């Protein structure tokens, strides 16, 4: 766990606590040493976080304290984007509208999050492909070589330009430009037999292709919600 994540967790624990928390309690929860907690508390206090107390007695936080803005890395922003999209599963219209507002704000500072789309139903774990590596290839506009089996069981070797990743109820699907078909295609990840990230890139061409795909989806009847 990074220091910034640990500081966030300490603040959350102190905000939720009904009484003073000992450094040892926080250390056990975060799986770090008590000395690390002391240093983290000192860092937070130096940043004007209203934490009061001392070693051996425990620490408390002033009620009503709001968290300062947090800096998110790319993976954290993408995780939040997918989580916001999945709020559609709750059936709570107000919460869904709030999630939409939050997603638009997130997209302002992390535009790449619009490339991750989640359906309103669950998805089982995918074992056929490394999704983190696939997302990195999408961000880097890096080509992928794969051996793919279609719905009839026929296998072909493809080089694709990955543009977006869709999470559906039974699988995930990558939207890509296929060099073999010279067209936009959808590839179910559970039909990928083998794959590797190529050394070749399609730098600067991904956004236009993604917009082209988005245009084709406007009249699509698939019930998948996106922001």
Tab-separated table of C-alpha atoms in Angstrom:
chain	number	residue	atom	x	y	z
A	1	UNK	CA	0.000	0.000	0.000
A	2	UNK	CA	1.359	3.422	-0.953
A	3	UNK	CA	1.787	6.150	1.647
A	4	UNK	CA	-1.000	8.275	0.111
A	5	UNK	CA	-3.392	5.322	0.281
A	6	UNK	CA	-2.354	4.631	3.875
A	7	UNK	CA	-2.952	8.261	4.897
A	8	UNK	CA	-6.403	8.085	3.342
A	9	UNK	CA	-7.196	4.890	5.258
A	10	UNK	CA	-6.016	6.420	8.539
A	11	UNK	CA	-8.323	9.399	8.013
A	12	UNK	CA	-11.215	7.079	7.227
A	13	UNK	CA	-10.606	5.001	10.364
A	14	UNK	CA	-10.410	8.077	12.584
A	15	UNK	CA	-13.569	9.573	11.066
A	16	UNK	CA	-15.494	6.339	11.681
A	17	UNK	CA	-14.146	5.681	15.186
A	18	UNK	CA	-16.455	6.249	18.180
A	19	UNK	CA	-13.515	6.888	20.499
A	20	UNK	CA	-9.727	7.299	20.505
A	21	UNK	CA	-7.817	4.849	18.318
A	22	UNK	CA	-4.453	3.505	19.400
A	23	UNK	CA	-1.591	3.495	16.922
A	24	UNK	CA	-1.294	-0.269	17.390
A	25	UNK	CA	-4.922	-0.761	16.341
A	26	UNK	CA	-4.346	1.173	13.123
A	27	UNK	CA	-1.052	-0.611	12.526
A	28	UNK	CA	-2.723	-4.013	12.848
A	29	UNK	CA	-5.495	-3.010	10.456
A	30	UNK	CA	-3.099	-1.655	7.827
A	31	UNK	CA	-0.464	-4.353	8.388
A	32	UNK	CA	2.349	-1.891	9.077
A	33	UNK	CA	4.461	-1.099	12.113
A	34	UNK	CA	3.360	1.173	14.942
A	35	UNK	CA	6.301	3.442	14.132
A	36	UNK	CA	4.934	3.864	10.585
A	37	UNK	CA	1.584	4.973	12.015
A	38	UNK	CA	3.309	7.540	14.234
A	39	UNK	CA	5.108	8.954	11.175
A	40	UNK	CA	1.875	9.013	9.166
A	41	UNK	CA	-0.005	10.803	11.936
A	42	UNK	CA	2.778	13.395	12.099
A	43	UNK	CA	2.575	13.849	8.312
A	44	UNK	CA	-1.186	14.367	8.458
A	45	UNK	CA	-0.878	16.850	11.318
A	46	UNK	CA	1.770	18.742	9.347
A	47	UNK	CA	-0.802	19.032	6.533
A	48	UNK	CA	-3.241	20.683	8.988
A	49	UNK	CA	-5.400	17.587	9.339
A	50	UNK	CA	-7.247	18.032	12.702
A	51	UNK	CA	-5.967	14.907	14.463
A	52	UNK	CA	-5.505	15.147	18.227
A	53	UNK	CA	-3.915	12.803	20.758
A	54	UNK	CA	-0.590	11.211	21.515
A	55	UNK	CA	1.220	7.884	21.747
A	56	UNK	CA	-0.195	5.550	24.381
A	57	UNK	CA	-3.476	7.458	24.709
A	58	UNK	CA	-4.921	7.277	21.231
A	59	UNK	CA	-5.941	9.608	18.436
A	60	UNK	CA	-9.210	11.294	17.490
A	61	UNK	CA	-10.264	13.543	14.624
A	62	UNK	CA	-12.364	16.664	14.790
A	63	UNK	CA	-15.948	15.905	13.821
A	64	UNK	CA	-17.134	17.141	10.427
A	65	UNK	CA	-13.700	17.131	8.841
A	66	UNK	CA	-13.855	16.806	5.041
A	67	UNK	CA	-11.191	14.935	3.118
A	68	UNK	CA	-8.904	17.075	0.950
A	69	UNK	CA	-8.779	16.346	-2.799
A	70	UNK	CA	-6.878	13.166	-3.601
A	71	UNK	CA	-4.572	12.558	-6.534
A	72	UNK	CA	-5.553	9.385	-8.392
A	73	UNK	CA	-3.299	7.265	-10.540
A	74	UNK	CA	-4.616	5.869	-13.848
A	75	UNK	CA	-5.656	2.480	-12.459
A	76	UNK	CA	-7.509	4.121	-9.548
A	77	UNK	CA	-9.397	6.456	-11.924
A	78	UNK	CA	-10.370	3.521	-14.135
A	79	UNK	CA	-11.556	1.501	-11.149
A	80	UNK	CA	-13.778	4.394	-10.044
A	81	UNK	CA	-15.179	4.808	-13.574
A	82	UNK	CA	-16.176	1.136	-13.779
A	83	UNK	CA	-17.624	1.216	-10.271
A	84	UNK	CA	-19.733	4.283	-11.080
A	85	UNK	CA	-21.057	2.594	-14.211
A	86	UNK	CA	-22.076	-0.475	-12.204
A	87	UNK	CA	-24.278	1.651	-9.936
A	88	UNK	CA	-26.980	1.080	-12.576
A	89	UNK	CA	-27.466	-2.332	-10.939
A	90	UNK	CA	-29.028	-0.747	-7.853
A	91	UNK	CA	-32.131	0.432	-9.707
A	92	UNK	CA	-31.865	3.740	-7.806
A	93	UNK	CA	-32.539	6.432	-10.437
A	94	UNK	CA	-31.278	9.307	-8.279
A	95	UNK	CA	-28.085	7.463	-7.423
A	96	UNK	CA	-27.594	6.642	-11.103
A	97	UNK	CA	-27.953	10.316	-12.063
A	98	UNK	CA	-25.471	11.256	-9.317
A	99	UNK	CA	-23.064	8.616	-10.629
A	100	UNK	CA	-23.409	10.142	-14.086
A	101	UNK	CA	-22.488	13.572	-12.778
A	102	UNK	CA	-19.496	12.137	-10.936
A	103	UNK	CA	-18.390	10.222	-14.046
A	104	UNK	CA	-18.521	13.355	-16.179
A	105	UNK	CA	-16.350	15.186	-13.639
A	106	UNK	CA	-13.917	12.268	-13.598
A	107	UNK	CA	-13.774	12.276	-17.391
A	108	UNK	CA	-12.784	15.954	-17.334
A	109	UNK	CA	-9.556	15.130	-15.501
A	110	UNK	CA	-9.056	11.556	-16.773
A	111	UNK	CA	-10.520	11.389	-20.317
A	112	UNK	CA	-9.390	7.797	-20.829
A	113	UNK	CA	-12.031	6.551	-18.393
A	114	UNK	CA	-14.705	6.752	-21.111
A	115	UNK	CA	-13.022	3.736	-22.702
A	116	UNK	CA	-14.304	1.474	-19.901
A	117	UNK	CA	-17.984	0.536	-20.154
A	118	UNK	CA	-19.880	-1.733	-17.770
A	119	UNK	CA	-23.246	-3.436	-18.253
A	120	UNK	CA	-25.847	-3.512	-15.507
A	121	UNK	CA	-25.217	-7.178	-14.666
A	122	UNK	CA	-22.380	-9.189	-13.182
A	123	UNK	CA	-19.287	-10.571	-14.864
A	124	UNK	CA	-17.411	-13.672	-13.774
A	125	UNK	CA	-13.622	-13.683	-13.574
A	126	UNK	CA	-11.898	-13.873	-16.955
A	127	UNK	CA	-8.920	-16.227	-17.016
A	128	UNK	CA	-8.038	-16.048	-20.709
A	129	UNK	CA	-6.358	-12.652	-20.820
A	130	UNK	CA	-4.616	-10.167	-18.537
A	131	UNK	CA	-7.118	-7.308	-18.342
A	132	UNK	CA	-4.609	-4.919	-16.758
A	133	UNK	CA	-2.191	-5.470	-19.636
A	134	UNK	CA	-5.029	-5.035	-22.112
A	135	UNK	CA	-6.021	-1.727	-20.535
A	136	UNK	CA	-2.411	-0.577	-20.709
A	137	UNK	CA	-2.320	-1.451	-24.409
A	138	UNK	CA	-5.508	0.560	-24.969
A	139	UNK	CA	-4.023	3.577	-23.210
A	140	UNK	CA	-0.710	3.279	-25.070
A	141	UNK	CA	-2.410	2.674	-28.446
A	142	UNK	CA	-0.372	-0.493	-28.792
A	143	UNK	CA	-1.303	-3.287	-31.196
A	144	UNK	CA	-2.150	-6.794	-30.003
A	145	UNK	CA	-1.524	-10.105	-31.757
A	146	UNK	CA	-3.992	-12.817	-30.893
A	147	UNK	CA	-5.286	-16.217	-31.884
A	148	UNK	CA	-9.063	-16.021	-31.832
A	149	UNK	CA	-11.805	-18.635	-32.034
A	150	UNK	CA	-15.132	-17.431	-33.484
A	151	UNK	CA	-18.632	-18.640	-32.580
A	152	UNK	CA	-18.239	-21.553	-35.029
A	153	UNK	CA	-15.003	-22.685	-33.423
A	154	UNK	CA	-12.828	-21.530	-36.332
A	155	UNK	CA	-9.472	-20.137	-35.206
A	156	UNK	CA	-7.715	-17.244	-36.924
A	157	UNK	CA	-4.649	-15.148	-36.155
A	158	UNK	CA	-5.356	-11.424	-35.880
A	159	UNK	CA	-3.535	-8.192	-35.262
A	160	UNK	CA	-5.905	-5.700	-33.655
A	161	UNK	CA	-5.814	-2.104	-32.511
A	162	UNK	CA	-7.579	-2.163	-29.097
A	163	UNK	CA	-9.840	0.849	-28.586
A	164	UNK	CA	-12.171	0.131	-25.665
A	165	UNK	CA	-13.097	-2.578	-23.189
A	166	UNK	CA	-16.747	-3.523	-22.545
A	167	UNK	CA	-17.723	-5.543	-19.461
A	168	UNK	CA	-20.815	-7.676	-20.133
A	169	UNK	CA	-22.816	-10.148	-18.069
A	170	UNK	CA	-21.008	-13.273	-19.284
A	171	UNK	CA	-17.707	-11.987	-20.608
A	172	UNK	CA	-15.715	-8.887	-21.455
A	173	UNK	CA	-15.286	-7.703	-25.009
A	174	UNK	CA	-12.614	-5.569	-26.616
A	175	UNK	CA	-13.583	-3.117	-29.333
A	176	UNK	CA	-10.792	-2.981	-31.900
A	177	UNK	CA	-9.771	-2.257	-35.455
A	178	UNK	CA	-8.957	-5.602	-37.054
A	179	UNK	CA	-6.187	-5.560	-39.650
A	180	UNK	CA	-7.385	-8.873	-41.128
A	181	UNK	CA	-10.930	-7.581	-41.750
A	182	UNK	CA	-9.910	-3.943	-42.245
A	183	UNK	CA	-12.845	-2.901	-40.094
A	184	UNK	CA	-14.029	-2.374	-36.515
A	185	UNK	CA	-14.740	-5.611	-34.706
A	186	UNK	CA	-15.742	-6.914	-31.246
A	187	UNK	CA	-13.694	-9.730	-29.709
A	188	UNK	CA	-14.997	-11.777	-26.776
A	189	UNK	CA	-12.137	-12.331	-24.383
A	190	UNK	CA	-13.330	-15.825	-23.488
A	191	UNK	CA	-12.693	-16.817	-27.133
A	192	UNK	CA	-9.082	-15.615	-27.126
A	193	UNK	CA	-6.816	-18.678	-27.215
A	194	UNK	CA	-3.481	-16.868	-27.118
A	195	UNK	CA	-2.355	-13.268	-27.220
A	196	UNK	CA	0.603	-10.915	-26.876
A	197	UNK	CA	1.199	-7.189	-26.936
A	198	UNK	CA	2.993	-6.134	-30.105
A	199	UNK	CA	5.907	-3.717	-30.320
A	200	UNK	CA	3.937	-1.760	-32.939
A	201	UNK	CA	1.701	1.199	-32.096
A	202	UNK	CA	-1.150	3.065	-33.779
A	203	UNK	CA	-0.344	6.338	-32.052
A	204	UNK	CA	-2.771	9.167	-32.782
A	205	UNK	CA	-5.338	7.021	-34.591
A	206	UNK	CA	-7.225	5.555	-31.646
A	207	UNK	CA	-9.452	8.531	-30.804
A	208	UNK	CA	-10.865	8.859	-34.330
A	209	UNK	CA	-11.567	5.129	-34.519
A	210	UNK	CA	-13.205	5.190	-31.093
A	211	UNK	CA	-15.446	8.053	-32.179
A	212	UNK	CA	-16.340	6.083	-35.308
A	213	UNK	CA	-17.310	3.102	-33.154
A	214	UNK	CA	-19.318	5.276	-30.765
A	215	UNK	CA	-21.254	6.667	-33.712
A	216	UNK	CA	-22.202	3.163	-34.841
A	217	UNK	CA	-23.501	2.374	-31.343
A	218	UNK	CA	-25.956	5.261	-31.082
A	219	UNK	CA	-28.751	3.265	-32.719
A	220	UNK	CA	-27.755	-0.009	-31.100
A	221	UNK	CA	-30.502	-1.662	-29.057
A	222	UNK	CA	-28.163	-3.432	-26.610
A	223	UNK	CA	-29.219	-2.401	-23.094
A	224	UNK	CA	-25.815	-1.275	-21.877
A	225	UNK	CA	-25.629	1.986	-20.004
A	226	UNK	CA	-22.772	4.418	-20.411
A	227	UNK	CA	-22.225	7.958	-19.186
